[in-house]
mmCIF file with all atom_site columns, C-alpha atoms in Angstrom:
data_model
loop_
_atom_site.group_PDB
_atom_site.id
_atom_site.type_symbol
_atom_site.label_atom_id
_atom_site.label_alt_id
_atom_site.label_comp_id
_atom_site.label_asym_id
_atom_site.label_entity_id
_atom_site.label_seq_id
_atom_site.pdbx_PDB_ins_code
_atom_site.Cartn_x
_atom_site.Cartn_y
_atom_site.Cartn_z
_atom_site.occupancy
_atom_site.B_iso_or_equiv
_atom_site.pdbx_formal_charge
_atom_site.auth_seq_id
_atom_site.auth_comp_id
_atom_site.auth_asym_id
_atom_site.auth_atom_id
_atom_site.pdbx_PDB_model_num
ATOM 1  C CA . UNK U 1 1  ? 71.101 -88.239 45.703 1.00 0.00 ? 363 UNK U CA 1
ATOM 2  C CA . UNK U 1 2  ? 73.568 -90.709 47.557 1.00 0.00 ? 364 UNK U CA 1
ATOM 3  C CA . UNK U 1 3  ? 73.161 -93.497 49.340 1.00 0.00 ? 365 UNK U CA 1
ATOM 4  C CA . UNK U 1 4  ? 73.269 -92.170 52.581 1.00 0.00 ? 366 UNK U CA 1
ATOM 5  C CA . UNK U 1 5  ? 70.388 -90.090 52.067 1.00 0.00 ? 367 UNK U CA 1
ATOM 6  C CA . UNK U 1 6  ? 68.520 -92.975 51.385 1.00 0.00 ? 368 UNK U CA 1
ATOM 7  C CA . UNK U 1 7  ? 69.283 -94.446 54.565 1.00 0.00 ? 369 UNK U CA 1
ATOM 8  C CA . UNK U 1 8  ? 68.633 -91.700 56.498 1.00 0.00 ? 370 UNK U CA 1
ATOM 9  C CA . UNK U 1 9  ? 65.093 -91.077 55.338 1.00 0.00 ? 371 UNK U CA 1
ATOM 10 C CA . UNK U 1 10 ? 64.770 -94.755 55.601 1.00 0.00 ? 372 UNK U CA 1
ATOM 11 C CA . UNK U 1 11 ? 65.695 -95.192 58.931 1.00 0.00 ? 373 UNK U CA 1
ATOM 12 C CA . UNK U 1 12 ? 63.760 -91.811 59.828 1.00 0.00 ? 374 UNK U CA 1
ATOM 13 C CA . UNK U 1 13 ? 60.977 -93.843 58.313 1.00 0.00 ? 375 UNK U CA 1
ATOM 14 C CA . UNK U 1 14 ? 61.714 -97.028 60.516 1.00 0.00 ? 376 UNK U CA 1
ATOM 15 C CA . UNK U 1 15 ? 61.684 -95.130 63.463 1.00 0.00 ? 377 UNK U CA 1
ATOM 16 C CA . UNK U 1 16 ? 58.478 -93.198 63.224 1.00 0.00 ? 378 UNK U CA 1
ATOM 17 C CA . UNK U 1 17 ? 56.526 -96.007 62.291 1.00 0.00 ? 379 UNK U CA 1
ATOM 18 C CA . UNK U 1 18 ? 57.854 -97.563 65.546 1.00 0.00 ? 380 UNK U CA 1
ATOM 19 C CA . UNK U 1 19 ? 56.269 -94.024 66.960 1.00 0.00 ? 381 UNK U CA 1
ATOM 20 C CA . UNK U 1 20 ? 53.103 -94.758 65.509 1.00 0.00 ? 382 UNK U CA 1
ATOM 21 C CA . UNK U 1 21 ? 52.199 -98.678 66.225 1.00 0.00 ? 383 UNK U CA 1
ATOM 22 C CA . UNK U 1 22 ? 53.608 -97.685 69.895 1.00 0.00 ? 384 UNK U CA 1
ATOM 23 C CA . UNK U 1 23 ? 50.966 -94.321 70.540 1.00 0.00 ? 385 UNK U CA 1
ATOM 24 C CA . UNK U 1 24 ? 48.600 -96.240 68.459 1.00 0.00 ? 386 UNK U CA 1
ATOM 25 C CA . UNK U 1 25 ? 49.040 -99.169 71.139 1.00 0.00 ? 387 UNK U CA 1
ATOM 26 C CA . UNK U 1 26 ? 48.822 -97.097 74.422 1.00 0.00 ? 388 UNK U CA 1
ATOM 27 C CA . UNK U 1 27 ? 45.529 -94.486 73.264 1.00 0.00 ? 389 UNK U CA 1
ATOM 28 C CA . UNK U 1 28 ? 47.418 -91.422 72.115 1.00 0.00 ? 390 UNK U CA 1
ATOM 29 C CA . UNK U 1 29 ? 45.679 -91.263 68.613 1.00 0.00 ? 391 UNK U CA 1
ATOM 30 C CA . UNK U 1 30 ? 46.223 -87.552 69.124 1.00 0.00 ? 392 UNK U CA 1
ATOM 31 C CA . UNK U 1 31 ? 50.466 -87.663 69.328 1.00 0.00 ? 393 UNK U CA 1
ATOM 32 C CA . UNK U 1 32 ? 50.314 -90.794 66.373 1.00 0.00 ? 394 UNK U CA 1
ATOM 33 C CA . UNK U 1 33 ? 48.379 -88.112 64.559 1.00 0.00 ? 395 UNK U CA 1
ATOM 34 C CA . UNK U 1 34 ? 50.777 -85.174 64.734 1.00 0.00 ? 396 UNK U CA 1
ATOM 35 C CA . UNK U 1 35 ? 53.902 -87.442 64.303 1.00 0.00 ? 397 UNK U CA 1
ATOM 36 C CA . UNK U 1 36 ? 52.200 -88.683 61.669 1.00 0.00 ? 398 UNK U CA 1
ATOM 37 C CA . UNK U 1 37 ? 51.953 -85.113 60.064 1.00 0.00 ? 399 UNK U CA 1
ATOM 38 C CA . UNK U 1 38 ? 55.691 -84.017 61.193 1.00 0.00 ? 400 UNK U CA 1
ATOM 39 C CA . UNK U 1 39 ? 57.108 -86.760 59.656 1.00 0.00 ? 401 UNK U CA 1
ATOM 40 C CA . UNK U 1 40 ? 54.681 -86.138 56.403 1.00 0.00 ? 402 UNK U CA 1
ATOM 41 C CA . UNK U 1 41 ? 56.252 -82.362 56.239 1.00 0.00 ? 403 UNK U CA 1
ATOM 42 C CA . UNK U 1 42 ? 59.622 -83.461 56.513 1.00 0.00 ? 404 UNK U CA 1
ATOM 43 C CA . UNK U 1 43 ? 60.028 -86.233 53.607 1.00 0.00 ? 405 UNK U CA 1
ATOM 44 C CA . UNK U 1 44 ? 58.248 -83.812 51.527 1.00 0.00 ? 406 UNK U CA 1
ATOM 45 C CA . UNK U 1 45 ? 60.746 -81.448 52.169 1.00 0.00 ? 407 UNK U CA 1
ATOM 46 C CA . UNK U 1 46 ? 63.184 -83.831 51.637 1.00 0.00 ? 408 UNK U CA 1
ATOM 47 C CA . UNK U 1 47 ? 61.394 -84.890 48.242 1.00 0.00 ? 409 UNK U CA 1
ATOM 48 C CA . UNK U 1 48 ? 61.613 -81.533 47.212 1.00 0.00 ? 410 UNK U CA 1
ATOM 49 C CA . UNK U 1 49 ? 65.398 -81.228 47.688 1.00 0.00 ? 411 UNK U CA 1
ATOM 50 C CA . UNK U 1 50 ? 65.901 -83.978 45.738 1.00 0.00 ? 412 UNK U CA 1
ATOM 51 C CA . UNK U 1 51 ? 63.742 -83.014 42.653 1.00 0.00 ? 413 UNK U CA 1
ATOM 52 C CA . UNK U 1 52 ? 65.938 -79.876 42.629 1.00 0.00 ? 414 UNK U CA 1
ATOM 53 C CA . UNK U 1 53 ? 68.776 -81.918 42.513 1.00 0.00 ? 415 UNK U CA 1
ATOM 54 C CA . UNK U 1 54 ? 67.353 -83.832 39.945 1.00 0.00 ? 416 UNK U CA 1
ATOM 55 C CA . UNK U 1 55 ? 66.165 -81.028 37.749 1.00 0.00 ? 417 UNK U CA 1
ATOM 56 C CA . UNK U 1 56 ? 69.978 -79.588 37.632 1.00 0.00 ? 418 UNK U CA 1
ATOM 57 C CA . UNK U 1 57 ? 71.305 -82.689 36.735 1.00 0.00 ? 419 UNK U CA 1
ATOM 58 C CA . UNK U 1 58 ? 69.119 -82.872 33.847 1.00 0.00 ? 420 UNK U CA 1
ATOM 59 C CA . UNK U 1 59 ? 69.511 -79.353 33.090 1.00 0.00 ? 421 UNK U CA 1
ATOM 60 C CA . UNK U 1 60 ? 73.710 -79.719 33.129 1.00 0.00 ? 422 UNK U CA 1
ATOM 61 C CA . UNK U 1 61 ? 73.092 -82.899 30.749 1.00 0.00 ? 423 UNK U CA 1
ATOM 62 C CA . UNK U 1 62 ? 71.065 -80.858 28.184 1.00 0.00 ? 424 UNK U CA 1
ATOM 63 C CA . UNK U 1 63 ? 73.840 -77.808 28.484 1.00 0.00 ? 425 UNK U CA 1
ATOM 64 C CA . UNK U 1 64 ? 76.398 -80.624 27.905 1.00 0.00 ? 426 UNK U CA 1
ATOM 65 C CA . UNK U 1 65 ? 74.088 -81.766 25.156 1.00 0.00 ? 427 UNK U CA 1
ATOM 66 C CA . UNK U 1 66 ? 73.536 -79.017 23.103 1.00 0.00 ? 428 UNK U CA 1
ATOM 67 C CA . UNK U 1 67 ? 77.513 -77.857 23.342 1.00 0.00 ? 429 UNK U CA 1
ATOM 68 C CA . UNK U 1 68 ? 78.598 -81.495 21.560 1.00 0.00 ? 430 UNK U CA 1
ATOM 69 C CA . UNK U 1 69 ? 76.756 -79.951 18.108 1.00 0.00 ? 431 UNK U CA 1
#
């Protein structure tokens, strides 16, 4: 995980709660709602790439690990 992925879901994050306070503000509960739930799917897809990434990593430290005995 790098920094720039960071930003980007950061900024992705800034922008759709601009989305959200704005259809909140002018009576579309209805699109707030379903950005709301796009927005949901897509970090979790994002959290899942990086757990994979994280799971290697650990998995290439304990390979590196066990060949040092």
């Amino acid at each position: 995980m790098e920094l720039n992925d960071l930003l980007r879901i950061a900024g992705i994050g800034l922008v759709i709660g601009f989305l959200h306070v704005f259809f909140e503000q002018t009576g579309k509960k209805e699109f707030s709602f379903f950005l709301f739930f796009v927005a949901y799917i897509y970090i979790a897809a994002e959290m899942l790439r990086f757990l994979r990434i994280f799971f290697s990593e650990i998995a290439e430290f304990f390979q590196w690990l066990s060949m040092a005995f």
